[in-house]
PDB file of C-alpha atoms in Angstrom:
ATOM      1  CA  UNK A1246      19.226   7.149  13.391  1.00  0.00           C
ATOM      2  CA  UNK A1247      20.288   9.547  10.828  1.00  0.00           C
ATOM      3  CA  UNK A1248      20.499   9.672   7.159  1.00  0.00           C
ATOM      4  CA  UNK A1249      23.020  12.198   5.065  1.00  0.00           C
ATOM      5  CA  UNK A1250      21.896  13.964   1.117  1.00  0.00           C
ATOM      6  CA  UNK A1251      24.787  11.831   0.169  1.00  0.00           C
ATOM      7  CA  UNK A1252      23.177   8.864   0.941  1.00  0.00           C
ATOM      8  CA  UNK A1253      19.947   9.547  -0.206  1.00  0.00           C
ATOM      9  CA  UNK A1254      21.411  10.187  -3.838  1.00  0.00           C
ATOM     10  CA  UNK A1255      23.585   7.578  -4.023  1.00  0.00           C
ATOM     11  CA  UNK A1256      19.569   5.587  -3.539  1.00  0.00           C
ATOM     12  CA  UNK A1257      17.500   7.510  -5.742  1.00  0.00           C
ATOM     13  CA  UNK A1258      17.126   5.802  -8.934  1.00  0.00           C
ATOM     14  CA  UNK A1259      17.901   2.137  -7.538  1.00  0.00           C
ATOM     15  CA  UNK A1260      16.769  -0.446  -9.689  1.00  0.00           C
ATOM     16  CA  UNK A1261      15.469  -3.050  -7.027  1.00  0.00           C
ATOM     17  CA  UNK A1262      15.347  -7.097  -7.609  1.00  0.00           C
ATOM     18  CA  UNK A1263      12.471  -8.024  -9.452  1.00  0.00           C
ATOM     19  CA  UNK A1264      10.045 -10.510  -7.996  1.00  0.00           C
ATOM     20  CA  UNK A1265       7.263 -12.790  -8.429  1.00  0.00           C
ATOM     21  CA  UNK A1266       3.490 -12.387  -6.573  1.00  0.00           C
ATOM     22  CA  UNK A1267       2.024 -15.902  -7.359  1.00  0.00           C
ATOM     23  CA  UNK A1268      -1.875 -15.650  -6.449  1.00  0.00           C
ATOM     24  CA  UNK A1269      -5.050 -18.058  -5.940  1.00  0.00           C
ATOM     25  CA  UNK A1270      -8.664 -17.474  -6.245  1.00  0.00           C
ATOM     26  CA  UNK A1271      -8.373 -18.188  -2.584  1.00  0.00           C
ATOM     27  CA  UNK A1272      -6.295 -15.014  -2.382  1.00  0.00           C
ATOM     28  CA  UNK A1273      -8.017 -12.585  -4.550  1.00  0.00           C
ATOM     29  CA  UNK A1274     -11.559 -13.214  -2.125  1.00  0.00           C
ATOM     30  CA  UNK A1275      -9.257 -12.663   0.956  1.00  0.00           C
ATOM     31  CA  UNK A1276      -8.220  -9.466  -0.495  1.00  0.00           C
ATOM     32  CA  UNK A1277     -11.899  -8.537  -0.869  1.00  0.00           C
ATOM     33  CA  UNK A1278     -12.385  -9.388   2.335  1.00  0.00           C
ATOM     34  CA  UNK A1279      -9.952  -7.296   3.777  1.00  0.00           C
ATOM     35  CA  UNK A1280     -11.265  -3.881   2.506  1.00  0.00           C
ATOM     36  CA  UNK A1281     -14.851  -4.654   3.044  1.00  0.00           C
ATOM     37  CA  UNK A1282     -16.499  -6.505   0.500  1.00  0.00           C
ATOM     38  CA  UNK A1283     -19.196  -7.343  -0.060  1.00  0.00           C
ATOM     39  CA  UNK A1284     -21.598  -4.640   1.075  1.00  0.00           C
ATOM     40  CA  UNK A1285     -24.427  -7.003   0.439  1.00  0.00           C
ATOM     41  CA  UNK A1286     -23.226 -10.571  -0.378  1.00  0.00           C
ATOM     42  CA  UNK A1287     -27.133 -11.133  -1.426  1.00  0.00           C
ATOM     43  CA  UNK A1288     -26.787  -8.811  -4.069  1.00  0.00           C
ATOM     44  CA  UNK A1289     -24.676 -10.565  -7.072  1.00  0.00           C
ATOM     45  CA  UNK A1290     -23.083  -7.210  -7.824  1.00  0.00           C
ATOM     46  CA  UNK A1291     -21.357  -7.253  -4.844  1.00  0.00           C
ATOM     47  CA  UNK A1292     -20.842 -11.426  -4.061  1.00  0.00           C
ATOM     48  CA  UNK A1293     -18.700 -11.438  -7.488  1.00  0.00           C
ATOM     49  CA  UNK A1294     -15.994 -10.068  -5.943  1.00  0.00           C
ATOM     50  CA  UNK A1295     -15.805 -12.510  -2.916  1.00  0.00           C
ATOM     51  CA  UNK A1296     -17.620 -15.751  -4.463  1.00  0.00           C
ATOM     52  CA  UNK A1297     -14.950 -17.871  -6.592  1.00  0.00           C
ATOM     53  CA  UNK A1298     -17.920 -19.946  -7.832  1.00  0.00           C
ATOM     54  CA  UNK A1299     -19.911 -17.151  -9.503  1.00  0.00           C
ATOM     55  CA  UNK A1300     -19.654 -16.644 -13.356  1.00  0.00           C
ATOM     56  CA  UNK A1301     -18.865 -13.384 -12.965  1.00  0.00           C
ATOM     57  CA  UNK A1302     -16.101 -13.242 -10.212  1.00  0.00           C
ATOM     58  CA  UNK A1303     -13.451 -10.739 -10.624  1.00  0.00           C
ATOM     59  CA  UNK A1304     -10.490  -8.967  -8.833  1.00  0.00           C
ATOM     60  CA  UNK A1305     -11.327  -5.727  -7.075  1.00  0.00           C
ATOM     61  CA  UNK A1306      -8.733  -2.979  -9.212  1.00  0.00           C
ATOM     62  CA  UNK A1307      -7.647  -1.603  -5.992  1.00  0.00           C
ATOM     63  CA  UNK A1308      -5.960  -5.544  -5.470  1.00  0.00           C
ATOM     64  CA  UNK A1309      -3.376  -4.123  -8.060  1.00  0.00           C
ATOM     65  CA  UNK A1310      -1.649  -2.427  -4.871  1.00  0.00           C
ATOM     66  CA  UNK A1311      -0.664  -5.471  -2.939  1.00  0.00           C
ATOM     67  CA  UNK A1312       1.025  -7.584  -6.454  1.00  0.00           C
ATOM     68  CA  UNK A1313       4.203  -5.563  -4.773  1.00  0.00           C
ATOM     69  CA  UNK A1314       3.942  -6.773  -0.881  1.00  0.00           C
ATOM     70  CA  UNK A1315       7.495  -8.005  -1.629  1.00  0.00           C
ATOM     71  CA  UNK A1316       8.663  -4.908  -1.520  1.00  0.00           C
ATOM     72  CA  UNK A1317       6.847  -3.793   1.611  1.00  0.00           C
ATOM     73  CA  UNK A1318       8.216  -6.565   3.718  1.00  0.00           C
ATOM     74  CA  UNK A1319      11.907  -5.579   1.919  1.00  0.00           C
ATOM     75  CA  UNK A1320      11.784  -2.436   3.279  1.00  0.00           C
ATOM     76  CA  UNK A1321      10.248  -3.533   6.420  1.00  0.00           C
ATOM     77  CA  UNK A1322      13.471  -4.904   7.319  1.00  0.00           C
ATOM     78  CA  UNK A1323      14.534  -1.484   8.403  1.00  0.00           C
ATOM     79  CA  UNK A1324      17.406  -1.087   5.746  1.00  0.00           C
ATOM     80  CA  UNK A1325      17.047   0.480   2.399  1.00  0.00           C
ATOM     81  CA  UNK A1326      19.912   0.170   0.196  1.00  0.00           C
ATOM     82  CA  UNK A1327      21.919   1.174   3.381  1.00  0.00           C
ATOM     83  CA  UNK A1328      19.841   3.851   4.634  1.00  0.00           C
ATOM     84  CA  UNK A1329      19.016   2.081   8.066  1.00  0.00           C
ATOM     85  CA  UNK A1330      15.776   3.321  10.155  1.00  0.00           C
ATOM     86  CA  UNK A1331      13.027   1.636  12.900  1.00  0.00           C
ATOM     87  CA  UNK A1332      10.688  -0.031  10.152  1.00  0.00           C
ATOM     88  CA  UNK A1333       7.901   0.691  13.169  1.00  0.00           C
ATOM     89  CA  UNK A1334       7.901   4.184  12.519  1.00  0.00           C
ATOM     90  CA  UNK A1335       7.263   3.629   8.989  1.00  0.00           C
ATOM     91  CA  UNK A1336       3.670   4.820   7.496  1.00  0.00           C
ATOM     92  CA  UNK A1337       2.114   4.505   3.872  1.00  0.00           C
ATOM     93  CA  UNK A1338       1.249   7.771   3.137  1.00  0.00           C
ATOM     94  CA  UNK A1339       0.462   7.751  -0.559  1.00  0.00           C
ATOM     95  CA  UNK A1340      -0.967   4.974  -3.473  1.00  0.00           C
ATOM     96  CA  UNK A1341      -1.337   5.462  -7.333  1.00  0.00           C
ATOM     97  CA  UNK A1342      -2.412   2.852  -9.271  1.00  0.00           C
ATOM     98  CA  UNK A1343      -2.646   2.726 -13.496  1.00  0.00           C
ATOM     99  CA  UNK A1344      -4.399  -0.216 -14.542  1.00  0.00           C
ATOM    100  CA  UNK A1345      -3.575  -1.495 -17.943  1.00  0.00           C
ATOM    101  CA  UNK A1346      -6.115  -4.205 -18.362  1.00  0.00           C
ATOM    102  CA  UNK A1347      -9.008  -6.086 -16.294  1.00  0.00           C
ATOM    103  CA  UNK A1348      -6.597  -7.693 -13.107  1.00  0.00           C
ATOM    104  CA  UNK A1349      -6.287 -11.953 -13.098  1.00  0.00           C
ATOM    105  CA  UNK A1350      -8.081 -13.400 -10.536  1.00  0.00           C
ATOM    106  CA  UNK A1351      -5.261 -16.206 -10.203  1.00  0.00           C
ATOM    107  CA  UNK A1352      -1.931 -16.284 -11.507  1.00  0.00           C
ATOM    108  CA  UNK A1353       2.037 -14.781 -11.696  1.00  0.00           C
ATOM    109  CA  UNK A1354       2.939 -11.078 -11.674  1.00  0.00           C
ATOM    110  CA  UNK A1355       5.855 -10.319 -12.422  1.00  0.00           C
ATOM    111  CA  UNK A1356       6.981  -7.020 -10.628  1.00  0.00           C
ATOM    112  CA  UNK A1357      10.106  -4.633 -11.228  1.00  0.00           C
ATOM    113  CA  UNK A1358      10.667  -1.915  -8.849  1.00  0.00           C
ATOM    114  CA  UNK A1359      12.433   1.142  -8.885  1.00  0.00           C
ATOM    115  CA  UNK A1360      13.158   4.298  -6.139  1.00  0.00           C
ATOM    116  CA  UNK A1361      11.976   7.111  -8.010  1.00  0.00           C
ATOM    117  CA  UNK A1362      12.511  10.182  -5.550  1.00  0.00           C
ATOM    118  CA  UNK A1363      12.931  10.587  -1.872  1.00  0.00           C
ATOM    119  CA  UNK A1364      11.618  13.698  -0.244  1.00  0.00           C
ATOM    120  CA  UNK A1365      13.095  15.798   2.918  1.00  0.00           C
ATOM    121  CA  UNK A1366       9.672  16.520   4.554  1.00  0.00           C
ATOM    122  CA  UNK A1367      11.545  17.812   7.711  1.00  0.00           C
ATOM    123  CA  UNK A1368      10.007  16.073  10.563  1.00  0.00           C
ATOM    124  CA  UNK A1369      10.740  12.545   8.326  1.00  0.00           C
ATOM    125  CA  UNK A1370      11.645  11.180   4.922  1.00  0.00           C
ATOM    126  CA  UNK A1371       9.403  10.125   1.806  1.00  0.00           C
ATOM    127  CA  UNK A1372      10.345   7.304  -0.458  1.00  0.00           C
ATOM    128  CA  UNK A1373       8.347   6.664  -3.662  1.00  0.00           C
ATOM    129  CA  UNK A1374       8.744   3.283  -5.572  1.00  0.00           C
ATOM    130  CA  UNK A1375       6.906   2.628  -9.174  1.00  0.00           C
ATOM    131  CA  UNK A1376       6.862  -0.563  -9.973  1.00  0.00           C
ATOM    132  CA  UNK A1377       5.894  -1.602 -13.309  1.00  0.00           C
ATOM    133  CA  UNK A1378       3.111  -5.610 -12.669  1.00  0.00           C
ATOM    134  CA  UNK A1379       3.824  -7.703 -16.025  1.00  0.00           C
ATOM    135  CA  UNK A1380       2.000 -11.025 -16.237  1.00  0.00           C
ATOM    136  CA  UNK A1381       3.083 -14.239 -17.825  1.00  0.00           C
ATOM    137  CA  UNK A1382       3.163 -12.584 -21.650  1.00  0.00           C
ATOM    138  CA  UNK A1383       5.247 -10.005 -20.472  1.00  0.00           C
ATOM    139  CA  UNK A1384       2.029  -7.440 -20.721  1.00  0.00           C
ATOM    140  CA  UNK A1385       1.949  -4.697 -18.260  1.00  0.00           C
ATOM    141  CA  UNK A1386      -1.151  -5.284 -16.701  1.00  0.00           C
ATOM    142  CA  UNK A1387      -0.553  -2.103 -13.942  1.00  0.00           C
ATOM    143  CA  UNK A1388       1.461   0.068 -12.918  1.00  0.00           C
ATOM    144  CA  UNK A1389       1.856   1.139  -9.353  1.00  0.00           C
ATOM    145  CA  UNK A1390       3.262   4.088  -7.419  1.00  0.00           C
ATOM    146  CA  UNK A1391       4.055   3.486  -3.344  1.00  0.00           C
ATOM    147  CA  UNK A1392       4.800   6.960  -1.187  1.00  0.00           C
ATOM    148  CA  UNK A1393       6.065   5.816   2.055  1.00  0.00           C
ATOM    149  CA  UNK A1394       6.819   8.217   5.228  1.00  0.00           C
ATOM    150  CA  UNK A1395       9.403   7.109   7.649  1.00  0.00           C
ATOM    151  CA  UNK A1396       8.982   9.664  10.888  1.00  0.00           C
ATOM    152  CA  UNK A1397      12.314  10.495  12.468  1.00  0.00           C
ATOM    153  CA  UNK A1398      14.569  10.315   9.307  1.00  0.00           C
ATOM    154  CA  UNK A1399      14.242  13.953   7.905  1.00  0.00           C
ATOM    155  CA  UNK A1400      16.326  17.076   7.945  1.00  0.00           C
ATOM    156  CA  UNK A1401      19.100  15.472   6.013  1.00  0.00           C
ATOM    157  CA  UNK A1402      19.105  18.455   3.857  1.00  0.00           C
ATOM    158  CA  UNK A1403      17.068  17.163   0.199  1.00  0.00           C
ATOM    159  CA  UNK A1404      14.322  18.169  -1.645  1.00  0.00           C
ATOM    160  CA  UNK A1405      10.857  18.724   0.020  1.00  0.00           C
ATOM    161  CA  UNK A1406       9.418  17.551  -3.521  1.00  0.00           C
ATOM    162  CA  UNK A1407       5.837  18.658  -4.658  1.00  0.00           C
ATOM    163  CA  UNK A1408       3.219  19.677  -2.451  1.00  0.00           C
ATOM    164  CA  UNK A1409      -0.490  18.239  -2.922  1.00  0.00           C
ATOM    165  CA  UNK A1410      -3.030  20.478  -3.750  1.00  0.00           C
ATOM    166  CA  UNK A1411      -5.396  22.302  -0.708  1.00  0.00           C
ATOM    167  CA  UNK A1412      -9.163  20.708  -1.667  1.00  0.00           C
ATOM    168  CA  UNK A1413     -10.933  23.080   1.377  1.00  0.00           C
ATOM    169  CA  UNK A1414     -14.345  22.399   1.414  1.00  0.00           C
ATOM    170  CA  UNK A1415     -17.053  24.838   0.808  1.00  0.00           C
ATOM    171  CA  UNK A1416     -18.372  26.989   3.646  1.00  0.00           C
ATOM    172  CA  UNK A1417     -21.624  25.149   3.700  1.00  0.00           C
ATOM    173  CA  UNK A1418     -24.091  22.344   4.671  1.00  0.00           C
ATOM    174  CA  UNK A1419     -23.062  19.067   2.187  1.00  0.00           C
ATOM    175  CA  UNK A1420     -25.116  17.953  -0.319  1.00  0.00           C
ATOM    176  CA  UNK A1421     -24.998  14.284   1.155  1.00  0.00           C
ATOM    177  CA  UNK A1422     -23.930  12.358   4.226  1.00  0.00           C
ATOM    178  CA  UNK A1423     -22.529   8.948   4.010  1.00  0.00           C
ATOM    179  CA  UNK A1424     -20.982   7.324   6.658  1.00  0.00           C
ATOM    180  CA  UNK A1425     -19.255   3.349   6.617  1.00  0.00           C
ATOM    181  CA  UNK A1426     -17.745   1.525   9.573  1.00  0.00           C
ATOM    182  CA  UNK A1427     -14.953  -0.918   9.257  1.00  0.00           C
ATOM    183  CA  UNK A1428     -14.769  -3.751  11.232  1.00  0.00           C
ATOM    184  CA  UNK A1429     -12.276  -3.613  14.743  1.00  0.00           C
ATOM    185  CA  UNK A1430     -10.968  -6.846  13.310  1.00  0.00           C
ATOM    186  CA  UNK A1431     -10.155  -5.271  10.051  1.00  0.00           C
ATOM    187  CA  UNK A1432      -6.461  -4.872  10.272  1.00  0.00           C
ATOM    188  CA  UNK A1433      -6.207  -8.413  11.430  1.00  0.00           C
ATOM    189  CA  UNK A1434      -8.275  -9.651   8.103  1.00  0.00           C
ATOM    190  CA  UNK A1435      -6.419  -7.261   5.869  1.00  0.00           C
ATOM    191  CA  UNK A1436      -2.852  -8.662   6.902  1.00  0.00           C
ATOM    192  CA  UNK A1437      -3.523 -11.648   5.404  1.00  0.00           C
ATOM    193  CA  UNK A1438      -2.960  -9.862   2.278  1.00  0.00           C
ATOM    194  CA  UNK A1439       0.433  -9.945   3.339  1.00  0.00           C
ATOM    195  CA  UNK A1440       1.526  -6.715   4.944  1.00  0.00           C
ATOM    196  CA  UNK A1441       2.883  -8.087   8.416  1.00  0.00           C
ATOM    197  CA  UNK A1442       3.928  -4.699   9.717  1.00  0.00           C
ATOM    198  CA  UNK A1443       2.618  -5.428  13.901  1.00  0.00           C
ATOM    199  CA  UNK A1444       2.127  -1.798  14.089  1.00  0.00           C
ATOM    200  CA  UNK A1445      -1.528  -3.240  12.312  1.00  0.00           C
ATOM    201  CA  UNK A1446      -1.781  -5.959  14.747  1.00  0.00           C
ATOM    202  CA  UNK A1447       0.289  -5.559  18.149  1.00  0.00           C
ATOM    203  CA  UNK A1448      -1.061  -3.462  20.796  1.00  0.00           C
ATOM    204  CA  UNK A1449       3.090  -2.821  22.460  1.00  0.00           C
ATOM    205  CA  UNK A1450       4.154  -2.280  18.303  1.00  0.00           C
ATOM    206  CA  UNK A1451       1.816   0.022  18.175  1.00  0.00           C
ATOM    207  CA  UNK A1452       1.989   1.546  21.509  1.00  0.00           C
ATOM    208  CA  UNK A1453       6.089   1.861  21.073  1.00  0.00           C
ATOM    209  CA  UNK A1454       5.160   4.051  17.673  1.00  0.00           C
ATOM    210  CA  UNK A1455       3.259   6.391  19.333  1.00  0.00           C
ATOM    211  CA  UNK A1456      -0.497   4.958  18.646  1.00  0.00           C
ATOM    212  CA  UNK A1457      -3.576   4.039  20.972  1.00  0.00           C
ATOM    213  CA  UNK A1458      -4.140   0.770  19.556  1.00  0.00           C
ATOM    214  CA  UNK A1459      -2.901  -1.109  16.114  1.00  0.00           C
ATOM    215  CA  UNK A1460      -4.047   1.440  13.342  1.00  0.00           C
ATOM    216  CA  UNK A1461      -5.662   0.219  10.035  1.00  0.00           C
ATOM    217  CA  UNK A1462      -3.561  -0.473   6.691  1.00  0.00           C
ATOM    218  CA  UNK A1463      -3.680   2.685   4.836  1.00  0.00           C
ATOM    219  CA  UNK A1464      -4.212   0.476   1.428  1.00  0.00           C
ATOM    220  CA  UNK A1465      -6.995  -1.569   3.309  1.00  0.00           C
ATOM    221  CA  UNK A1466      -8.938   1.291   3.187  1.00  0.00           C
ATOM    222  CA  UNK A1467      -7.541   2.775  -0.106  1.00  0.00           C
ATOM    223  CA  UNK A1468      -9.770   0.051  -1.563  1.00  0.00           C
ATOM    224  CA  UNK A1469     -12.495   0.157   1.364  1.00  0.00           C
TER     225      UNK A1469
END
């Protein structure tokens, strides 16, 4: 599959449908869940965030990245605004999140999307989507910013766009060591969330796009 500079501009600055991520209790633990919580679920710091019963239960921030899972699965179908590719060799690559105000723990959010920039990285193609998470009152609650790398689907002649910033380490023994462990069922729990992409659960997806063994959501452990 290819993709043409004409096509990509014709793209860039598509206003996408908006939709509607309706949300329980039920879902806000499961999200919890997914990236790891709690560390301790005897410590009532941490069982807040995966206990509906407990006075102080509350949404995780990072949950403010999956209100637009509509749009994953709409560009999971492999066609974006006519630029067609394999959806398995699809990656996240990069998250921003701005939150507005403390996140619902149940509710409506209304989401609006929008193709900001797409970026000739050579060896693939970037898309970025903002999308602007209103609840009920019309109130933006977050806004969220999606960088998504499909391999394959580069040299079409466009923009490399901004390069990040080399953090190199210093030349010496760290401070600290820290080290956390996910769980091998991980991806499995995180999907739930509702990123169905098999590449996180299907050993021949995964195997067809060039990996080992199903790899882990990058936003599972964005918020891990």
């Amino acid at each position: 599959m290819s993709v043409t500079l004409e096509q990509v501009n014709a793209v860039v600055g598509t206003r996408l449908p908006s939709f509607t991520y309706s949300f329980t209790t039920r879902d806000t633990v499961i999200y919890a869940l997914g990236i790891g919580a709690p560390a301790d679920w005897l410590d009532p710091d941490e069982l807040r965030f995966v206990y509906d019963h407990s006075p102080e239960f509350v949404a995780i921030p990072t949950m403010a990245s999956i209100y637009s899972g509509e749009l994953i699965r709409y560009i999971l179908t492999g066609d974006l605004q006519g630029i067609k590719f394999n959806p398995l060799m699809l990656v996240h690559g990069e998250q921003q999140i701005d939150i507005r105000q403390p996140l619902p723990t149940s509710g409506e959010i209304t989401c609006q999307p929008i193709i900001s920039a797409i970026y000739d990285k050579g060896s693939g193609m970037v898309v970025v989507t903002d999308v602007d998470c209103q609840n009920a009152a019309g109130e933006t609650v977050a806004m969220t910013q999606a960088a998504m790398f499909i391999r394959g689907l580069g040299d079409f002649g466009g923009d490399r766009g901004p390069s990040s910033k080399v953090n190199l380490p210093p030349d010496r023994m760290p401070d600290v060591i820290h080290e956390e462990s996910t769980l091998t069922t991980q991806a499995l729990l995180y999907r739930l969330s509702g990123d169905g992409n098999p590449l996180h659960a299907d050993p021949s997806a995964a195997a067809f796009a060039g990996f080992d063994m199903p790899i882990l959501h990058g936003l599972a452990t964005y918020g891990f």
